[in-house]
mmCIF file of C-alpha atoms in Angstrom:
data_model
loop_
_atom_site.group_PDB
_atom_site.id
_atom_site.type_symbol
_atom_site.label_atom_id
_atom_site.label_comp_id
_atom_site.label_asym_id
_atom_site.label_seq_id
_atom_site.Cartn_x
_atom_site.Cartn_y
_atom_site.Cartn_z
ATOM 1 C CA UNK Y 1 138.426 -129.989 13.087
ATOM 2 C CA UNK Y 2 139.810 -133.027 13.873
ATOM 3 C CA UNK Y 3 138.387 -136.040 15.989
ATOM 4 C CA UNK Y 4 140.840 -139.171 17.054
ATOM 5 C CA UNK Y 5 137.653 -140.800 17.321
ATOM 6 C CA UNK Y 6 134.589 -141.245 16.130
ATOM 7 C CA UNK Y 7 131.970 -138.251 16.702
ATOM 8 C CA UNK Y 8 129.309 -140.121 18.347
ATOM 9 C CA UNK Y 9 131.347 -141.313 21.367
ATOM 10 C CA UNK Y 10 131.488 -137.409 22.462
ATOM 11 C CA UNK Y 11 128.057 -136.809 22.263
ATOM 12 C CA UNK Y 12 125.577 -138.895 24.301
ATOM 13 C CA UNK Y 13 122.541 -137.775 22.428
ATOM 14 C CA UNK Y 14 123.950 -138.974 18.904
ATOM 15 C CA UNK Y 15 122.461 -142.712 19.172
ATOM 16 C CA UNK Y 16 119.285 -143.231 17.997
ATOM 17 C CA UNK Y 17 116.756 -144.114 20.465
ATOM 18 C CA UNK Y 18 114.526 -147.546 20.234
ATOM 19 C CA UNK Y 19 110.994 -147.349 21.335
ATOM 20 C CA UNK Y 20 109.651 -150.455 22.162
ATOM 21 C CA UNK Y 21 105.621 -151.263 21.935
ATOM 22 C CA UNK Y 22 103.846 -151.799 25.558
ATOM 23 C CA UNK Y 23 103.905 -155.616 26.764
ATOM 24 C CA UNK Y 24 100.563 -157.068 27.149
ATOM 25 C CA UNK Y 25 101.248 -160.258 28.577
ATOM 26 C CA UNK Y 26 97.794 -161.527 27.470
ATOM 27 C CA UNK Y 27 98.954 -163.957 24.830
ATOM 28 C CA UNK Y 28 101.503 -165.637 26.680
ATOM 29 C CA UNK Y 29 99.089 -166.097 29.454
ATOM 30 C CA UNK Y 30 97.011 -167.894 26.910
ATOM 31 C CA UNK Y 31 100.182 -169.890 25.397
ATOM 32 C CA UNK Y 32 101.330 -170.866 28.848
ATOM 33 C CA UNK Y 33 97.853 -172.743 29.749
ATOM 34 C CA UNK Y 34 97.301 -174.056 26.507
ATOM 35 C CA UNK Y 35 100.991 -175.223 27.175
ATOM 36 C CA UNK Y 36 99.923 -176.976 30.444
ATOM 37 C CA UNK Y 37 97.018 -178.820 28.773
ATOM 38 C CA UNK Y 38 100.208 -180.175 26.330
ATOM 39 C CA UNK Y 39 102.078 -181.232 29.338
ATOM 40 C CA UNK Y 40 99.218 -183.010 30.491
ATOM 41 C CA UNK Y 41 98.283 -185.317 26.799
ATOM 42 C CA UNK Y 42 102.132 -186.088 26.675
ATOM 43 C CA UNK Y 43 102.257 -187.317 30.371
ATOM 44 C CA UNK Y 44 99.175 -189.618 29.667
ATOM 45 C CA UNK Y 45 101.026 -190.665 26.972
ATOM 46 C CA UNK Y 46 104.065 -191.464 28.769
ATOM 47 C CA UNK Y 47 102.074 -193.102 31.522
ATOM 48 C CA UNK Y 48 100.723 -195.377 28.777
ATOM 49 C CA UNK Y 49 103.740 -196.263 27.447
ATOM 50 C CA UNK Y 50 105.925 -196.852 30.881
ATOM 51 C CA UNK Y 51 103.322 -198.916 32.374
ATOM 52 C CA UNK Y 52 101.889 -201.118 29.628
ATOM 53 C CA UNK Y 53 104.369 -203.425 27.824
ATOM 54 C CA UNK Y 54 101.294 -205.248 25.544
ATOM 55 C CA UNK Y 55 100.812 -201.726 24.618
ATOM 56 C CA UNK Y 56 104.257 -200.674 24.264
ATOM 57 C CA UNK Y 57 104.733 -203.999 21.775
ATOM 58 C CA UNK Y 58 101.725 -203.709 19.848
ATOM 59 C CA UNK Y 59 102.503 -199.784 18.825
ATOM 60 C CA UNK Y 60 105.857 -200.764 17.570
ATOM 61 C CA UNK Y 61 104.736 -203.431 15.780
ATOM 62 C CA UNK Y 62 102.149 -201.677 13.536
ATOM 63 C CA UNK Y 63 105.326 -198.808 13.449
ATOM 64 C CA UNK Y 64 107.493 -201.346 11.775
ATOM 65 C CA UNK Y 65 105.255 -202.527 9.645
ATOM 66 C CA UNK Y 66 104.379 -199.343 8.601
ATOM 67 C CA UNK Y 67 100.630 -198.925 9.932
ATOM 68 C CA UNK Y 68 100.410 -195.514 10.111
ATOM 69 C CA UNK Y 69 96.372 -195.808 11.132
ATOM 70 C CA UNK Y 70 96.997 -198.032 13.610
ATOM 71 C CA UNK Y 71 100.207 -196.070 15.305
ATOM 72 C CA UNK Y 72 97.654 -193.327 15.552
ATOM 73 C CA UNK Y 73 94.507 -195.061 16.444
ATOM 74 C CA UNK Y 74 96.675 -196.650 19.739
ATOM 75 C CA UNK Y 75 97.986 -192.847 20.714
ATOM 76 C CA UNK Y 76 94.447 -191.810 20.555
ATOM 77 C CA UNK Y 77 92.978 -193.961 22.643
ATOM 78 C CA UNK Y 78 94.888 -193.352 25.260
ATOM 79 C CA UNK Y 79 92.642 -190.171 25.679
ATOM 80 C CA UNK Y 80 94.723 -187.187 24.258
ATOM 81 C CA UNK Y 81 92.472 -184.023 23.225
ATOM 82 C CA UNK Y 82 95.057 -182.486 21.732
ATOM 83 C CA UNK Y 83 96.208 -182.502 18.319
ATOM 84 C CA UNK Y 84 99.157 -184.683 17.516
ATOM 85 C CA UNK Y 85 101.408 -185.181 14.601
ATOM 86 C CA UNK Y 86 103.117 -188.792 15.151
ATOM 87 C CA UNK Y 87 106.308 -189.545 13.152
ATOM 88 C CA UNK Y 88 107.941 -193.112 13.764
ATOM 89 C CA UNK Y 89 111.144 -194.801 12.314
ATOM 90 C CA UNK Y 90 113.074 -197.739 13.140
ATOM 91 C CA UNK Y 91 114.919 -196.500 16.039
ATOM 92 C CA UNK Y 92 111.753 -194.641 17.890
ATOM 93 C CA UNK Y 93 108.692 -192.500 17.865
ATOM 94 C CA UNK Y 94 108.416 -188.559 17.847
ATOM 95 C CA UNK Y 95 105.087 -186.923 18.940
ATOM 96 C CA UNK Y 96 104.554 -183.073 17.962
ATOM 97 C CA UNK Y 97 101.616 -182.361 20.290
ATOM 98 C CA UNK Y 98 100.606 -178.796 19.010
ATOM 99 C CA UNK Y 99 97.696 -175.636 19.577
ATOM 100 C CA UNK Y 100 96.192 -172.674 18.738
ATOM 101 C CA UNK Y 101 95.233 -169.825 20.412
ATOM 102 C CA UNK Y 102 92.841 -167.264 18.964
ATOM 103 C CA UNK Y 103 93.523 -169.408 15.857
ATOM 104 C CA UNK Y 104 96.645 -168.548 15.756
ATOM 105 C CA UNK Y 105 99.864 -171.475 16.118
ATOM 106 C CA UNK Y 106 101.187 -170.442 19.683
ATOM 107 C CA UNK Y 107 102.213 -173.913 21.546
ATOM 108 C CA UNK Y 108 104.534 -177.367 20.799
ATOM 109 C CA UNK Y 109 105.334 -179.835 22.450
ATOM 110 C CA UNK Y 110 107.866 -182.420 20.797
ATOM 111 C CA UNK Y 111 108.359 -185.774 22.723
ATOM 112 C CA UNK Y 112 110.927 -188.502 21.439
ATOM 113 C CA UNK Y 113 111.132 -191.926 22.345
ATOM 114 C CA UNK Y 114 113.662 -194.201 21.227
ATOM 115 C CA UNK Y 115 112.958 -197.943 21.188
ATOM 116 C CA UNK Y 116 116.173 -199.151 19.816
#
């Protein structure tokens, strides 16, 4: 017999179904607030650095002079409780602020600043 077309286009049945798992929307829950507590460490961080221009100067010089320690000592004490992974070059800062839930990576945050 001849078809002009392909089979499956005459018989609705022919495609394979896809069964999806339920949703439990547990995890995201959990990713969402540990997501908020983020938000919050990078705006204290951004408070810091919009209001305080001693602050702002003495994190950029220990940046260009390479002072890793001290780059992340000063975004420490600024009273973050998350955990942070600061990069710096000559043109600006990045800040991965990052989490876990159920030990598992869920949550990241990236912030970048430029200075120059």
């Amino acid at each position: 017999m001849y078809y002009p077309y392909h089979p499956r286009y005459y018989y609705p049945g022919y495609w394979p179904i896809r069964l999806y798992e339920d949703v439990n929307p547990d995890f995201l829950q959990q990713s969402a607030h540990q997501s908020k507590k983020l938000m919050q460490d990078a705006s204290k961080v951004l408070d810091k650095l919009s209001e305080s221009k001693d602050f702002d100067a003495e994190l950029m010089h220990a940046a260009q002079v390479s002072d890793q320690d001290k780059v992340e000592r000063l975004i420490h004490s600024i009273g973050i409780t998350s955990e942070v992974d600061i990069n710096y070059n000559p043109d600006g800062l990045r800040l991965e602020f990052k989490t876990k839930v159920a030990e598992i990576d869920c949550c990241k945050l990236h912030v970048a600043l430029r200075w120059r």
